[in-house]
């Protein structure tokens, strides 16, 4: 999940979220790696949209023009 930073952690407007499907054949290291990859992808998308001025802060929720 990628959010804007505000004084209260985890309270900023959400810009992007990613979901990862996991099943029981994955080990703990593989699940951690999948989560890390999803977080990197969410941050990359959020940064790209922010720089492109495609994120409209409308209080809560945030509007993202993809």
N, CA, C and O atoms as a printed pandas DataFrame, in Angstrom:
     atom_number atom_name residue_name chain_id  residue_number  x_coord  y_coord  z_coord
0              1         N          UNK        A               1    0.845   -1.161    0.000
1              2        CA          UNK        A               1    0.000    0.000    0.000
2              3         C          UNK        A               1    0.891    1.225    0.000
3              4         O          UNK        A               1    1.894    1.270    0.712
4              5         N          UNK        A               2    0.531    2.215   -0.793
5              6        CA          UNK        A               2    1.259    3.484   -0.829
6              7         C          UNK        A               2    0.303    4.581   -0.368
7              8         O          UNK        A               2   -0.817    4.704   -0.865
8              9         N          UNK        A               3    0.772    5.377    0.597
9             10        CA          UNK        A               3   -0.027    6.452    1.175
10            11         C          UNK        A               3    0.768    7.743    1.165
11            12         O          UNK        A               3    1.994    7.733    1.061
12            13         N          UNK        A               4    0.054    8.857    1.275
13            14        CA          UNK        A               4    0.719   10.125    1.543
14            15         C          UNK        A               4    1.067   10.171    3.018
15            16         O          UNK        A               4    0.328    9.658    3.859
16            17         N          UNK        A               5    2.195   10.786    3.324
17            18        CA          UNK        A               5    2.665   10.869    4.703
18            19         C          UNK        A               5    2.014   12.056    5.403
19            20         O          UNK        A               5    1.988   13.167    4.875
20            21         N          UNK        A               6    1.493   11.806    6.589
21            22        CA          UNK        A               6    0.964   12.860    7.452
22            23         C          UNK        A               6    1.499   12.604    8.860
23            24         O          UNK        A               6    2.221   11.633    9.090
24            25         N          UNK        A               7    1.147   13.463    9.781
25            26        CA          UNK        A               7    1.665   13.356   11.153
26            27         C          UNK        A               7    1.325   12.016   11.803
27            28         O          UNK        A               7    2.162   11.447   12.504
28            29         N          UNK        A               8    0.124   11.506   11.585
29            30        CA          UNK        A               8   -0.285   10.220   12.161
30            31         C          UNK        A               8    0.012    9.104   11.164
31            32         O          UNK        A               8   -0.581    9.050   10.086
32            33         N          UNK        A               9    0.925    8.222   11.529
33            34        CA          UNK        A               9    1.274    7.116   10.638
34            35         C          UNK        A               9    0.038    6.306   10.269
35            36         O          UNK        A               9   -0.880    6.151   11.074
36            37         N          UNK        A              10    0.026    5.799    9.060
37            38        CA          UNK        A              10   -1.065    4.965    8.542
38            39         C          UNK        A              10   -2.399    5.678    8.516
39            40         O          UNK        A              10   -3.444    5.030    8.574
40            41         N          UNK        A              11   -2.390    6.991    8.429
41            42        CA          UNK        A              11   -3.643    7.742    8.349
42            43         C          UNK        A              11   -3.722    8.573    7.077
43            44         O          UNK        A              11   -4.762    9.173    6.805
44            45         N          UNK        A              12   -2.653    8.623    6.293
45            46        CA          UNK        A              12   -2.638    9.423    5.075
46            47         C          UNK        A              12   -3.516    8.805    3.995
47            48         O          UNK        A              12   -3.926    7.647    4.078
48            49         N          UNK        A              13   -3.788    9.613    2.985
49            50        CA          UNK        A              13   -4.633    9.167    1.875
50            51         C          UNK        A              13   -3.959    8.028    1.111
51            52         O          UNK        A              13   -2.773    8.108    0.791
52            53         N          UNK        A              14   -4.710    6.978    0.822
53            54        CA          UNK        A              14   -4.196    5.832    0.075
54            55         C          UNK        A              14   -4.150    6.192   -1.405
55            56         O          UNK        A              14   -5.126    6.695   -1.962
56            57         N          UNK        A              15   -3.007    5.932   -2.035
57            58        CA          UNK        A              15   -2.847    6.198   -3.456
58            59         C          UNK        A              15   -2.960    4.902   -4.249
59            60         O          UNK        A              15   -3.579    4.886   -5.313
60            61         N          UNK        A              16   -2.375    3.816   -3.751
61            62        CA          UNK        A              16   -2.378    2.544   -4.480
62            63         C          UNK        A              16   -2.270    1.377   -3.515
63            64         O          UNK        A              16   -1.643    1.485   -2.461
64            65         N          UNK        A              17   -2.877    0.274   -3.877
65            66        CA          UNK        A              17   -2.782   -0.978   -3.134
66            67         C          UNK        A              17   -2.566   -2.110   -4.120
67            68         O          UNK        A              17   -3.050   -2.058   -5.250
68            69         N          UNK        A              18   -1.855   -3.110   -3.702
69            70        CA          UNK        A              18   -1.650   -4.321   -4.489
70            71         C          UNK        A              18   -2.100   -5.514   -3.658
71            72         O          UNK        A              18   -2.044   -5.486   -2.429
72            73         N          UNK        A              19   -2.541   -6.544   -4.335
73            74        CA          UNK        A              19   -2.930   -7.786   -3.658
74            75         C          UNK        A              19   -2.102   -8.929   -4.235
75            76         O          UNK        A              19   -1.788   -8.949   -5.425
76            77         N          UNK        A              20   -1.761   -9.869   -3.379
77            78        CA          UNK        A              20   -0.986  -11.029   -3.797
78            79         C          UNK        A              20   -1.720  -12.272   -3.325
79            80         O          UNK        A              20   -2.094  -12.381   -2.157
80            81         N          UNK        A              21   -1.917  -13.190   -4.226
81            82        CA          UNK        A              21   -2.520  -14.469   -3.844
82            83         C          UNK        A              21   -1.413  -15.415   -3.407
83            84         O          UNK        A              21   -0.390  -15.552   -4.080
84            85         N          UNK        A              22   -1.626  -16.045   -2.308
85            86        CA          UNK        A              22   -0.673  -17.046   -1.821
86            87         C          UNK        A              22   -1.437  -18.323   -1.506
87            88         O          UNK        A              22   -2.638  -18.299   -1.237
88            89         N          UNK        A              23   -0.730  -19.416   -1.545
89            90        CA          UNK        A              23   -1.353  -20.672   -1.136
90            91         C          UNK        A              23   -0.389  -21.434   -0.234
91            92         O          UNK        A              23    0.721  -20.975    0.035
92            93         N          UNK        A              24   -0.812  -22.565    0.214
93            94        CA          UNK        A              24   -0.051  -23.273    1.243
94            95         C          UNK        A              24    1.230  -23.928    0.720
95            96         O          UNK        A              24    2.025  -24.430    1.515
96            97         N          UNK        A              25    1.444  -23.936   -0.586
97            98        CA          UNK        A              25    2.690  -24.520   -1.092
98            99         C          UNK        A              25    3.858  -23.546   -0.975
99           100         O          UNK        A              25    5.013  -23.952   -1.109
100          101         N          UNK        A              26    3.578  -22.278   -0.729
101          102        CA          UNK        A              26    4.641  -21.295   -0.572
102          103         C          UNK        A              26    5.196  -21.332    0.842
103          104         O          UNK        A              26    4.457  -21.476    1.816
104          105         N          UNK        A              27    6.493  -21.200    0.932
105          106        CA          UNK        A              27    7.134  -21.140    2.233
106          107         C          UNK        A              27    7.152  -19.714    2.754
107          108         O          UNK        A              27    6.807  -18.784    2.026
108          109         N          UNK        A              28    7.549  -19.534    4.000
109          110        CA          UNK        A              28    7.575  -18.195    4.596
110          111         C          UNK        A              28    8.430  -17.206    3.813
111          112         O          UNK        A              28    8.036  -16.051    3.650
112          113         N          UNK        A              29    9.582  -17.630    3.331
113          114        CA          UNK        A              29   10.449  -16.728    2.578
114          115         C          UNK        A              29    9.795  -16.285    1.277
115          116         O          UNK        A              29    9.927  -15.129    0.875
116          117         N          UNK        A              30    9.097  -17.190    0.626
117          118        CA          UNK        A              30    8.416  -16.856   -0.630
118          119         C          UNK        A              30    7.256  -15.889   -0.399
119          120         O          UNK        A              30    7.009  -15.005   -1.219
120          121         N          UNK        A              31    6.555  -16.054    0.704
121          122        CA          UNK        A              31    5.451  -15.143    1.032
122          123         C          UNK        A              31    5.998  -13.751    1.341
123          124         O          UNK        A              31    5.429  -12.752    0.901
124          125         N          UNK        A              32    7.085  -13.679    2.086
125          126        CA          UNK        A              32    7.709  -12.387    2.391
126          127         C          UNK        A              32    8.171  -11.714    1.100
127          128         O          UNK        A              32    7.971  -10.513    0.923
128          129         N          UNK        A              33    8.784  -12.474    0.204
129          130        CA          UNK        A              33    9.251  -11.917   -1.070
130          131         C          UNK        A              33    8.085  -11.417   -1.912
131          132         O          UNK        A              33    8.188  -10.362   -2.539
132          133         N          UNK        A              34    6.992  -12.146   -1.937
133          134        CA          UNK        A              34    5.818  -11.715   -2.695
134          135         C          UNK        A              34    5.246  -10.424   -2.124
135          136         O          UNK        A              34    4.842   -9.541   -2.881
136          137         N          UNK        A              35    5.205  -10.305   -0.808
137          138        CA          UNK        A              35    4.732   -9.076   -0.172
138          139         C          UNK        A              35    5.642   -7.905   -0.470
139          140         O          UNK        A              35    5.173   -6.797   -0.730
140          141         N          UNK        A              36    6.940   -8.146   -0.434
141          142        CA          UNK        A              36    7.911   -7.092   -0.736
142          143         C          UNK        A              36    7.745   -6.616   -2.181
143          144         O          UNK        A              36    7.776   -5.415   -2.448
144          145         N          UNK        A              37    7.570   -7.556   -3.108
145          146        CA          UNK        A              37    7.373   -7.195   -4.514
146          147         C          UNK        A              37    6.101   -6.368   -4.705
147          148         O          UNK        A              37    6.092   -5.406   -5.473
148          149         N          UNK        A              38    5.043   -6.741   -4.014
149          150        CA          UNK        A              38    3.778   -6.006   -4.122
150          151         C          UNK        A              38    3.925   -4.587   -3.584
151          152         O          UNK        A              38    3.397   -3.643   -4.171
152          153         N          UNK        A              39    4.638   -4.433   -2.471
153          154        CA          UNK        A              39    4.860   -3.104   -1.903
154          155         C          UNK        A              39    5.682   -2.234   -2.850
155          156         O          UNK        A              39    5.391   -1.050   -3.014
156          157         N          UNK        A              40    6.706   -2.814   -3.471
157          158        CA          UNK        A              40    7.525   -2.062   -4.431
158          159         C          UNK        A              40    6.703   -1.623   -5.626
159          160         O          UNK        A              40    6.846   -0.496   -6.100
160          161         N          UNK        A              41    5.849   -2.497   -6.113
161          162        CA          UNK        A              41    5.001   -2.168   -7.256
162          163         C          UNK        A              41    4.008   -1.068   -6.903
163          164         O          UNK        A              41    3.792   -0.154   -7.699
164          165         N          UNK        A              42    3.409   -1.142   -5.731
165          166        CA          UNK        A              42    2.467   -0.111   -5.297
166          167         C          UNK        A              42    3.164    1.239   -5.176
167          168         O          UNK        A              42    2.619    2.259   -5.597
168          169         N          UNK        A              43    4.358    1.251   -4.606
169          170        CA          UNK        A              43    5.101    2.505   -4.462
170          171         C          UNK        A              43    5.482    3.074   -5.818
171          172         O          UNK        A              43    5.380    4.281   -6.034
172          173         N          UNK        A              44    5.920    2.220   -6.732
173          174        CA          UNK        A              44    6.291    2.685   -8.073
174          175         C          UNK        A              44    5.092    3.306   -8.791
175          176         O          UNK        A              44    5.219    4.368   -9.400
176          177         N          UNK        A              45    3.943    2.660   -8.725
177          178        CA          UNK        A              45    2.735    3.216   -9.355
178          179         C          UNK        A              45    2.354    4.543   -8.723
179          180         O          UNK        A              45    2.075    5.511   -9.430
180          181         N          UNK        A              46    2.341    4.596   -7.394
181          182        CA          UNK        A              46    1.955    5.820   -6.694
182          183         C          UNK        A              46    2.888    6.975   -7.034
183          184         O          UNK        A              46    2.433    8.095   -7.265
184          185         N          UNK        A              47    4.182    6.707   -7.064
185          186        CA          UNK        A              47    5.152    7.761   -7.390
186          187         C          UNK        A              47    4.956    8.252   -8.819
187          188         O          UNK        A              47    5.009    9.454   -9.076
188          189         N          UNK        A              48    4.734    7.336   -9.737
189          190        CA          UNK        A              48    4.518    7.699  -11.141
190          191         C          UNK        A              48    3.266    8.558  -11.288
191          192         O          UNK        A              48    3.286    9.558  -12.005
192          193         N          UNK        A              49    2.199    8.188  -10.629
193          194        CA          UNK        A              49    0.949    8.951  -10.729
194          195         C          UNK        A              49    1.086   10.308  -10.053
195          196         O          UNK        A              49    0.545   11.298  -10.546
196          197         N          UNK        A              50    1.803   10.371   -8.930
197          198        CA          UNK        A              50    2.002   11.646   -8.241
198          199         C          UNK        A              50    2.811   12.608   -9.114
199          200         O          UNK        A              50    2.428   13.766   -9.283
200          201         N          UNK        A              51    3.917   12.134   -9.662
201          202        CA          UNK        A              51    4.761   12.972  -10.510
202          203         C          UNK        A              51    3.989   13.433  -11.748
203          204         O          UNK        A              51    4.171   14.557  -12.214
204          205         N          UNK        A              52    3.139   12.574  -12.270
205          206        CA          UNK        A              52    2.323   12.917  -13.438
206          207         C          UNK        A              52    1.102   13.756  -13.093
207          208         O          UNK        A              52    0.268   14.022  -13.959
208          209         N          UNK        A              53    0.989   14.173  -11.837
209          210        CA          UNK        A              53   -0.123   14.992  -11.345
210          211         C          UNK        A              53   -1.476   14.343  -11.650
211          212         O          UNK        A              53   -2.424   15.009  -12.066
212          213         N          UNK        A              54   -1.539   13.041  -11.434
213          214        CA          UNK        A              54   -2.781   12.303  -11.667
214          215         C          UNK        A              54   -3.453   11.870  -10.373
215          216         O          UNK        A              54   -4.396   11.078  -10.398
216          217         N          UNK        A              55   -2.974   12.384   -9.240
217          218        CA          UNK        A              55   -3.573   12.075   -7.942
218          219         C          UNK        A              55   -4.285   13.327   -7.443
219          220         O          UNK        A              55   -3.661   14.375   -7.273
220          221         N          UNK        A              56   -5.579   13.221   -7.212
221          222        CA          UNK        A              56   -6.362   14.340   -6.711
222          223         C          UNK        A              56   -6.724   14.056   -5.258
223          224         O          UNK        A              56   -7.450   13.107   -4.961
224          225         N          UNK        A              57   -6.215   14.881   -4.370
225          226        CA          UNK        A              57   -6.540   14.712   -2.956
226          227         C          UNK        A              57   -7.866   15.396   -2.695
227          228         O          UNK        A              57   -7.984   16.619   -2.763
228          229         N          UNK        A              58   -8.852   14.582   -2.398
229          230        CA          UNK        A              58  -10.201   15.064   -2.146
230          231         C          UNK        A              58  -10.587   14.649   -0.736
231          232         O          UNK        A              58  -11.615   14.010   -0.515
232          233         N          UNK        A              59   -9.726   15.031    0.223
233          234        CA          UNK        A              59   -9.952   14.548    1.583
234          235         C          UNK        A              59   -9.684   13.058    1.612
235          236         O          UNK        A              59   -8.574   12.612    1.321
236          237         N          UNK        A              60  -10.673   12.313    1.954
237          238        CA          UNK        A              60  -10.569   10.863    1.933
238          239         C          UNK        A              60  -11.853   10.353    1.307
239          240         O          UNK        A              60  -12.884   10.513    1.959
240          241         N          UNK        A              61  -11.917    9.785    0.176
241          242        CA          UNK        A              61  -10.877    9.063   -0.538
242          243         C          UNK        A              61  -10.051    9.954   -1.491
243          244         O          UNK        A              61  -10.356   11.123   -1.724
244          245         N          UNK        A              62   -9.003    9.334   -2.016
245          246        CA          UNK        A              62   -8.144    9.964   -2.996
246          247         C          UNK        A              62   -8.605    9.516   -4.372
247          248         O          UNK        A              62   -8.995    8.363   -4.553
248          249         N          UNK        A              63   -8.562   10.417   -5.340
249          250        CA          UNK        A              63   -8.933   10.073   -6.718
250          251         C          UNK        A              63   -7.660    9.958   -7.531
251          252         O          UNK        A              63   -6.852   10.886   -7.553
252          253         N          UNK        A              64   -7.471    8.828   -8.200
253          254        CA          UNK        A              64   -6.305    8.618   -9.038
254          255         C          UNK        A              64   -6.776    8.458  -10.483
255          256         O          UNK        A              64   -7.566    7.569  -10.803
256          257         N          UNK        A              65   -6.271    9.343  -11.346
257          258        CA          UNK        A              65   -6.588    9.273  -12.774
258          259         C          UNK        A              65   -5.531    8.413  -13.444
259          260         O          UNK        A              65   -4.393    8.844  -13.630
260          261         N          UNK        A              66   -5.905    7.214  -13.801
261          262        CA          UNK        A              66   -4.931    6.280  -14.380
262          263         C          UNK        A              66   -4.752    6.493  -15.847
263          264         O          UNK        A              66   -3.967    5.789  -16.482
